[in-house]
Short mmCIF file of C-alpha atoms in Angstrom, two decimals:
data_model
loop_
_atom_site.label_atom_id
_atom_site.label_comp_id
_atom_site.label_asym_id
_atom_site.label_seq_id
_atom_site.Cartn_x
_atom_site.Cartn_y
_atom_site.Cartn_z
CA MET A 216 -0.14 -0.23 0.11
CA LYS A 217 1.24 4.16 -0.94
CA GLY A 218 1.34 5.93 1.58
CA VAL A 219 1.41 9.40 2.36
CA GLY A 220 3.32 11.78 -1.19
CA GLY A 221 3.44 8.30 -2.08
CA GLY A 222 6.31 6.36 -0.48
CA LEU A 223 5.66 3.61 2.88
CA ALA A 224 2.69 2.40 3.53
CA ALA A 225 0.37 4.88 5.49
CA PRO A 226 -0.52 4.41 9.16
CA GLY A 227 -3.27 2.54 10.52
CA ASP A 228 -4.46 4.97 12.49
CA TYR A 229 -4.22 7.15 9.80
CA VAL A 230 -6.26 5.11 7.61
CA TYR A 231 -9.08 4.88 9.75
CA PHE A 232 -8.60 8.57 10.74
CA LYS A 233 -9.09 9.07 7.45
CA SER A 234 -12.43 7.02 6.40
CA ILE A 235 -14.24 8.65 8.97
CA VAL A 236 -13.02 12.04 9.22
CA PRO A 237 -13.99 14.12 5.94
CA LEU A 238 -11.26 16.47 4.79
CA HIS A 239 -13.12 20.53 3.43
CA LYS A 240 -11.90 22.38 0.90
CA ILE A 241 -13.35 25.71 1.09
CA SER A 242 -13.10 28.98 -1.03
CA ILE A 243 -13.37 32.12 0.33
CA GLY A 244 -11.75 34.71 -2.55
CA PRO A 245 -8.70 33.85 -4.19
CA LYS A 246 -7.58 31.44 -0.89
CA LEU A 247 -8.44 28.45 -0.41
CA TRP A 248 -8.71 26.56 2.46
CA ARG A 249 -8.18 23.58 3.49
CA TYR A 250 -9.32 21.35 6.35
CA TYR A 251 -11.25 19.09 9.11
CA ASP A 252 -13.26 19.91 11.00
CA PHE A 253 -14.71 17.46 13.80
CA GLY A 254 -16.47 17.03 17.12
CA PRO A 255 -18.90 18.55 18.72
CA LYS A 256 -20.34 22.06 16.91
CA VAL A 257 -21.41 23.02 20.60
CA VAL A 258 -18.21 22.99 22.20
CA PRO A 259 -15.33 26.22 20.78
CA PRO A 260 -13.02 25.37 18.73
CA LEU A 261 -9.21 24.37 18.84
CA VAL A 262 -8.13 25.15 15.12
CA CYS A 263 -4.85 24.26 15.02
CA ILE A 264 -2.33 25.71 12.82
CA PRO A 265 1.05 23.38 11.32
CA GLY A 266 4.00 24.27 10.33
CA ILE A 267 6.00 25.05 7.22
CA ALA A 268 6.21 21.69 6.63
CA GLY A 269 2.09 20.58 8.28
CA THR A 270 -0.50 19.82 6.61
CA ALA A 271 -4.05 19.85 8.69
CA ASP A 272 -3.21 15.94 8.67
CA VAL A 273 -0.75 15.94 10.99
CA TYR A 274 -3.10 16.77 13.94
CA TYR A 275 -4.89 13.68 12.87
CA LYS A 276 -3.58 12.01 16.42
CA GLN A 277 -5.01 15.07 17.88
CA ILE A 278 -8.64 14.91 16.59
CA MET A 279 -9.09 11.65 17.04
CA SER A 280 -8.21 11.86 20.80
CA LEU A 281 -9.93 14.96 21.58
CA CYS A 282 -13.04 14.75 19.60
CA MET A 283 -14.24 11.30 21.64
CA LYS A 284 -14.15 12.99 24.76
CA GLY A 285 -16.33 16.14 23.79
CA TYR A 286 -14.02 18.55 21.89
CA ARG A 287 -14.23 19.73 18.73
CA VAL A 288 -10.66 20.46 16.70
CA ILE A 289 -10.06 22.41 13.58
CA SER A 290 -6.67 21.03 11.53
CA ILE A 291 -6.14 23.56 9.12
CA ASP A 292 -3.66 23.52 5.56
CA VAL A 293 -1.86 27.91 5.90
CA PRO A 294 -3.67 28.67 3.08
CA GLN A 295 -2.06 30.59 -0.27
CA VAL A 296 -1.24 33.58 1.97
CA TRP A 297 2.18 35.99 1.43
CA ASN A 298 2.42 39.09 3.85
CA HIS A 299 1.51 37.97 7.45
CA HIS A 300 -1.04 41.64 7.52
CA GLU A 301 -2.92 39.20 4.48
CA TRP A 302 -2.62 35.92 6.86
CA ILE A 303 -4.62 37.96 9.33
CA HIS A 304 -7.44 39.09 6.74
CA SER A 305 -7.73 34.97 4.64
CA PHE A 306 -8.09 33.19 9.13
CA GLU A 307 -10.12 36.20 9.80
CA LYS A 308 -13.27 35.96 7.10
CA PHE A 309 -12.38 31.46 7.55
CA LEU A 310 -13.97 31.81 10.75
CA ASP A 311 -16.27 33.51 9.48
CA SER A 312 -17.39 31.66 7.38
CA MET A 313 -17.72 29.07 9.45
CA ASN A 314 -19.64 31.25 12.06
CA ILE A 315 -16.92 30.87 14.28
CA HIS A 316 -16.81 34.25 17.36
CA HIS A 317 -14.37 32.75 19.25
CA VAL A 318 -10.77 30.04 19.34
CA HIS A 319 -8.51 28.66 21.14
CA ILE A 320 -5.29 28.09 19.08
CA TYR A 321 -2.61 25.33 19.02
CA GLY A 322 0.19 26.42 17.24
CA THR A 323 3.15 24.91 16.00
CA SER A 324 7.28 26.34 14.79
CA LEU A 325 5.14 28.66 11.96
CA GLY A 326 1.79 27.71 12.89
CA GLY A 327 2.59 29.61 16.66
CA PHE A 328 3.89 32.87 15.11
CA LEU A 329 1.64 32.49 13.32
CA ALA A 330 -1.16 32.38 16.18
CA GLN A 331 0.43 34.97 18.23
CA ILE A 332 0.13 37.35 15.17
CA PHE A 333 -3.51 36.87 15.33
CA ALA A 334 -3.81 37.41 18.14
CA GLN A 335 -2.77 40.21 19.04
CA HIS A 336 -4.49 41.54 16.40
CA ARG A 337 -7.39 40.52 16.51
CA PRO A 338 -7.85 39.75 21.05
CA ARG A 339 -11.05 39.62 20.64
CA ARG A 340 -11.38 36.08 18.83
CA VAL A 341 -8.46 33.94 20.68
CA LYS A 342 -9.43 33.50 24.02
CA SER A 343 -6.40 31.31 25.00
CA LEU A 344 -2.76 29.88 22.88
CA ILE A 345 -0.97 26.52 23.24
CA LEU A 346 2.31 27.32 20.86
CA SER A 347 4.51 24.43 20.75
CA ASN A 348 8.04 25.21 19.64
CA THR A 349 8.06 27.93 17.88
CA PHE A 350 9.12 32.01 17.93
CA LEU A 351 8.73 35.76 18.66
CA GLU A 352 10.17 36.97 15.93
CA THR A 353 11.88 35.63 12.34
CA HIS A 354 15.05 37.97 11.75
CA LYS A 355 17.21 34.76 12.44
CA PHE A 356 15.31 32.58 10.13
CA ALA A 357 15.26 35.62 6.82
CA ALA A 358 18.43 36.04 7.39
CA ALA A 359 19.34 32.63 7.08
CA MET A 360 17.41 32.85 3.72
CA PRO A 361 19.07 35.15 2.17
CA TRP A 362 18.02 34.20 -1.32
CA SER A 363 14.16 35.08 -0.24
CA PRO A 364 13.20 37.53 -2.88
CA VAL A 365 13.77 34.27 -5.45
CA VAL A 366 11.88 32.53 -3.80
CA ASN A 367 8.48 32.43 -6.34
CA TRP A 368 10.80 31.60 -9.49
CA THR A 369 12.78 28.91 -6.88
CA PRO A 370 11.58 25.10 -9.03
CA SER A 371 9.36 22.65 -6.78
CA PHE A 372 12.07 20.24 -5.64
CA LEU A 373 14.64 22.76 -4.19
CA LEU A 374 12.32 24.04 -2.12
CA LYS A 375 11.28 20.66 -0.60
CA ARG A 376 14.46 20.28 -0.56
CA TYR A 377 15.30 23.44 1.45
CA LEU A 378 12.79 22.80 3.95
CA LEU A 379 14.01 19.27 4.73
CA THR A 380 17.99 20.16 5.80
CA GLY A 381 15.63 21.80 8.77
CA ILE A 382 14.76 18.68 10.19
CA ARG A 383 17.45 16.33 11.92
CA ASP A 384 18.61 13.21 10.04
CA GLY A 385 18.69 10.49 12.39
CA PRO A 386 19.66 7.59 13.82
CA HIS A 387 16.00 8.52 15.64
CA GLU A 388 13.69 6.42 17.86
CA PRO A 389 10.93 4.47 17.00
CA PHE A 390 8.20 7.09 16.98
CA ILE A 391 10.04 10.20 15.95
CA ALA A 392 11.50 8.46 12.64
CA ASP A 393 7.57 7.53 12.10
CA SER A 394 6.16 11.38 12.43
CA VAL A 395 9.50 12.47 10.02
CA ASP A 396 7.98 9.93 8.15
CA PHE A 397 5.20 11.25 7.85
CA VAL A 398 6.07 14.86 7.66
CA VAL A 399 7.72 14.74 4.92
CA GLY A 400 5.09 12.43 3.12
CA GLN A 401 3.55 15.55 3.55
CA VAL A 402 5.41 17.96 2.34
CA GLU A 403 5.43 15.66 -1.53
CA THR A 404 2.12 16.76 -1.69
CA LEU A 405 2.40 20.70 -0.91
CA SER A 406 2.55 22.47 -4.30
CA ARG A 407 5.32 24.58 -5.25
CA ASP A 408 2.92 28.08 -4.68
CA ASP A 409 2.23 26.32 -1.25
CA LEU A 410 5.72 25.82 -0.59
CA SER A 411 7.15 28.94 -1.56
CA SER A 412 4.10 31.47 0.36
CA ARG A 413 4.95 29.77 3.56
CA LEU A 414 8.47 30.55 3.49
CA MET A 415 7.70 34.19 3.37
CA LEU A 416 5.74 34.24 5.81
CA ASN A 417 8.40 32.53 7.95
CA VAL A 418 11.27 35.67 6.48
CA ASN A 419 8.93 38.31 6.51
CA VAL A 420 10.92 40.19 9.89
CA ALA A 421 8.25 40.63 11.79
CA SER A 422 7.82 40.21 15.55
CA VAL A 423 5.37 39.21 18.20
CA GLY A 424 3.84 42.71 19.35
CA SER A 425 1.71 42.54 22.51
CA LEU A 426 -0.54 40.66 23.86
CA MET A 427 -4.11 41.06 25.58
CA GLN A 428 -4.61 37.60 26.38
CA PRO A 429 -3.52 37.20 30.36
CA ASP A 430 -0.14 34.46 30.68
CA SER A 431 -3.32 32.47 32.50
CA LEU A 432 -4.55 31.79 28.64
CA ILE A 433 -1.26 30.22 27.78
CA THR A 434 0.60 27.31 27.05
CA ILE A 435 3.74 26.51 26.00
CA MET A 436 4.42 23.34 25.01
CA ASP A 437 8.51 22.49 23.99
CA THR A 438 10.37 18.98 23.21
CA ASN A 439 13.14 19.28 25.59
CA ASP A 440 15.89 17.00 22.60
CA TYR A 441 15.58 19.55 19.98
CA SER A 442 13.56 20.97 17.33
CA ALA A 443 14.60 23.42 14.37
CA VAL A 444 13.43 26.84 15.89
CA PRO A 445 16.68 27.14 18.00
CA GLN A 446 16.37 27.60 21.72
CA GLN A 447 17.09 31.70 21.52
CA LEU A 448 14.29 31.86 20.22
CA LYS A 449 12.85 29.06 22.15
CA ASP A 450 14.67 30.46 25.24
CA GLN A 451 12.89 33.98 24.04
CA LEU A 452 9.09 32.82 24.47
CA ASN A 453 9.19 31.61 28.02
CA GLU A 454 10.83 35.13 28.60
CA ARG A 455 7.40 36.74 27.41
CA TYR A 456 5.17 35.26 28.78
CA PRO A 457 6.88 34.61 32.17
CA GLY A 458 3.15 33.47 33.72
CA ALA A 459 2.31 31.03 30.99
CA ARG A 460 1.80 27.98 31.75
CA ARG A 461 4.66 24.73 30.71
CA ALA A 462 4.83 21.15 29.47
CA VAL A 463 8.28 19.98 28.92
CA LEU A 464 8.41 16.84 26.46
CA LYS A 465 12.19 14.35 27.18
CA THR A 466 12.17 13.98 23.81
CA GLY A 467 9.84 14.46 20.86
CA GLY A 468 12.00 16.34 17.87
CA ASP A 469 10.04 18.44 15.78
CA PHE A 470 6.68 17.03 15.61
CA PRO A 471 5.50 15.70 19.01
CA PHE A 472 2.14 16.53 17.98
CA LEU A 473 2.70 12.66 15.86
CA SER A 474 5.71 10.66 17.84
CA ARG A 475 4.58 12.18 21.98
CA PRO A 476 0.80 11.78 21.22
CA ASP A 477 -0.80 11.09 24.59
CA GLU A 478 1.31 13.50 26.13
CA VAL A 479 0.79 16.30 24.04
CA ASN A 480 -3.13 14.72 24.00
CA LEU A 481 -2.98 15.27 27.51
CA TYR A 482 -1.67 18.87 27.51
CA LEU A 483 -3.99 20.36 25.84
CA GLN A 484 -6.47 18.44 27.42
CA LEU A 485 -5.26 19.90 30.73
CA HIS A 486 -5.15 22.75 28.85
CA LEU A 487 -8.60 23.20 27.56
CA ARG A 488 -10.43 22.94 30.72
CA ARG A 489 -8.19 24.82 32.54
CA VAL A 490 -9.47 28.17 30.94
CA GLY A 491 -12.99 26.93 30.46
CA VAL A 492 -13.23 24.96 27.88
CA GLU A 493 -16.82 22.01 28.78
CA PRO A 494 -16.45 19.12 26.46
CA ARG A 495 -19.68 16.69 25.25
CA PRO A 496 -18.85 13.22 26.13
CA ASP A 497 -22.86 13.31 25.16
CA LEU A 498 -22.20 13.57 21.73
CA VAL A 499 -19.36 11.08 21.27
CA GLN A 500 -21.91 8.40 19.92
CA GLY A 501 -23.59 10.90 17.41
CA PHE A 502 -21.07 11.60 15.48
CA THR A 503 -21.16 10.58 11.92
CA ARG A 504 -19.44 10.34 8.95
CA ASN A 505 -19.90 13.94 7.65
CA GLY A 506 -18.60 15.31 11.23
CA THR A 507 -21.09 16.42 13.04
CA ALA A 508 -22.53 15.21 15.93
CA GLY A 509 -26.20 13.09 15.57
CA GLY A 510 -28.39 11.47 16.94
CA SER A 511 -28.62 7.58 17.56
CA LYS A 512 -30.61 6.74 14.79
CA ASP A 513 -26.89 8.34 12.83
CA GLN A 514 -26.29 5.49 14.54
CA LYS A 515 -28.24 3.54 13.26
CA ASP A 516 -28.10 3.70 10.50
CA GLY A 517 -23.89 3.04 10.00
CA GLY A 518 -22.16 6.38 11.88
CA ASP A 519 -18.47 5.73 12.80
CA SER A 520 -17.38 6.66 16.07
CA PHE A 521 -13.67 6.68 16.80
CA GLY A 522 -15.06 4.36 19.50
CA ASP A 523 -15.44 1.82 16.89
CA SER A 524 -10.99 1.57 16.00
CA PRO A 525 -9.39 -0.95 14.94
CA GLU A 526 -6.44 -1.51 16.39
CA ASP A 527 -2.98 0.75 14.39
CA ASN A 528 -1.62 -2.10 13.25
CA GLY A 529 0.60 0.43 10.86
CA HIS A 530 1.88 2.46 13.19
CA ARG A 531 5.01 2.15 16.35
CA GLY A 532 4.03 2.87 19.42
CA SER A 533 3.81 6.61 20.82
CA GLY A 534 6.67 4.89 23.59
CA GLY A 535 3.57 6.46 26.22
CA SER A 536 4.85 6.47 30.43
CA ASP A 537 8.79 4.99 29.87
CA HIS A 538 9.71 8.95 29.11
CA ASP A 539 9.45 11.95 31.27
CA VAL A 540 7.27 14.69 31.05
CA ARG A 541 6.20 17.88 33.13
CA TYR A 542 4.50 20.53 33.19
CA ARG A 543 4.71 23.38 35.32
CA GLY A 544 0.82 24.07 37.75
CA PHE A 545 -1.31 21.26 36.71
CA GLU A 546 -1.59 18.19 38.54
CA SER A 547 -3.79 14.59 36.77
CA HIS A 548 -4.69 12.42 38.68
CA ASP A 549 -6.28 10.49 36.93
CA SER A 550 -6.79 10.66 32.50
CA ASP A 551 -11.12 11.84 32.61
CA GLU A 552 -10.87 13.72 35.71
CA LEU A 553 -8.22 15.94 34.91
CA ILE A 554 -7.61 18.38 38.17
CA PRO A 555 -5.07 21.86 38.22
CA THR A 556 -3.96 22.83 41.05
CA SER A 557 -1.98 26.31 41.55
CA THR A 558 1.21 24.93 42.52
CA MET A 559 3.89 26.29 40.07
CA TYR A 560 7.65 25.53 40.30
#
């Protein structure tokens, strides 16, 4: 079986995900938005924004896990926008088209930067932020890419090669190697304009200004082993938000949402509970194939739910409890009863 990008076989849980969760495409003006929207529509959504190499698909493990618990998750592709001003207006129009007024955003790498930029300029629409392996300003990336003025004329294969050089070569632990393979497969699905527009967003010189959101509504989730984002930039982010909650994963690489999904999903759930998002697990059994929450009739008529998910026989496990994870400011007493504490250390 060919996998994403025509390479290795796709992970079994991803194949199941694709069979259950529909991919949506919508044109808003000249922009094509590609996204997944799953979970009870009555719950305020968590919007996931990927980095340069990511697509809406890279968060499939978060969609499967959180939606099963009664949360609504929207995972997007960053459309072909060429500057940060265009990003702000395009994302706002996207939310308007879906009649979504307020969001919680989980952004990784470039996605985390775009989340902060949007929160700065549209503060009333962003209720909270989860930022992972991300940064506050793009000056370092601009300096490292002096050929950015000709990016629009650069062949696709060169853009992909440049992009993939930012992903650390092996040897990797098996779960990290799997996450890299998956993302590389996703990069192969991107067009030249997709790649060049994302690179321009990463190198257009800009920095995040002050946010109206208090630090208490921000969680910073980083991996302690390595990532493409320099440690200096991650430290800068931590200094900007001294009161933010911090989730630290001992390992996970650039893509912890794929390599450490259990830990990432737990931290996302802790964050959402803390900022007041109430899940609706009572609607989970009503999930139907079109991604909406239906009634019992939908289930009888063959509507699928994640509760029937087969064992993943095409993807290595996430490693789980044998690796250290720390969450500053929270304590988990039970996987179904997440109790925040006031202790910060």
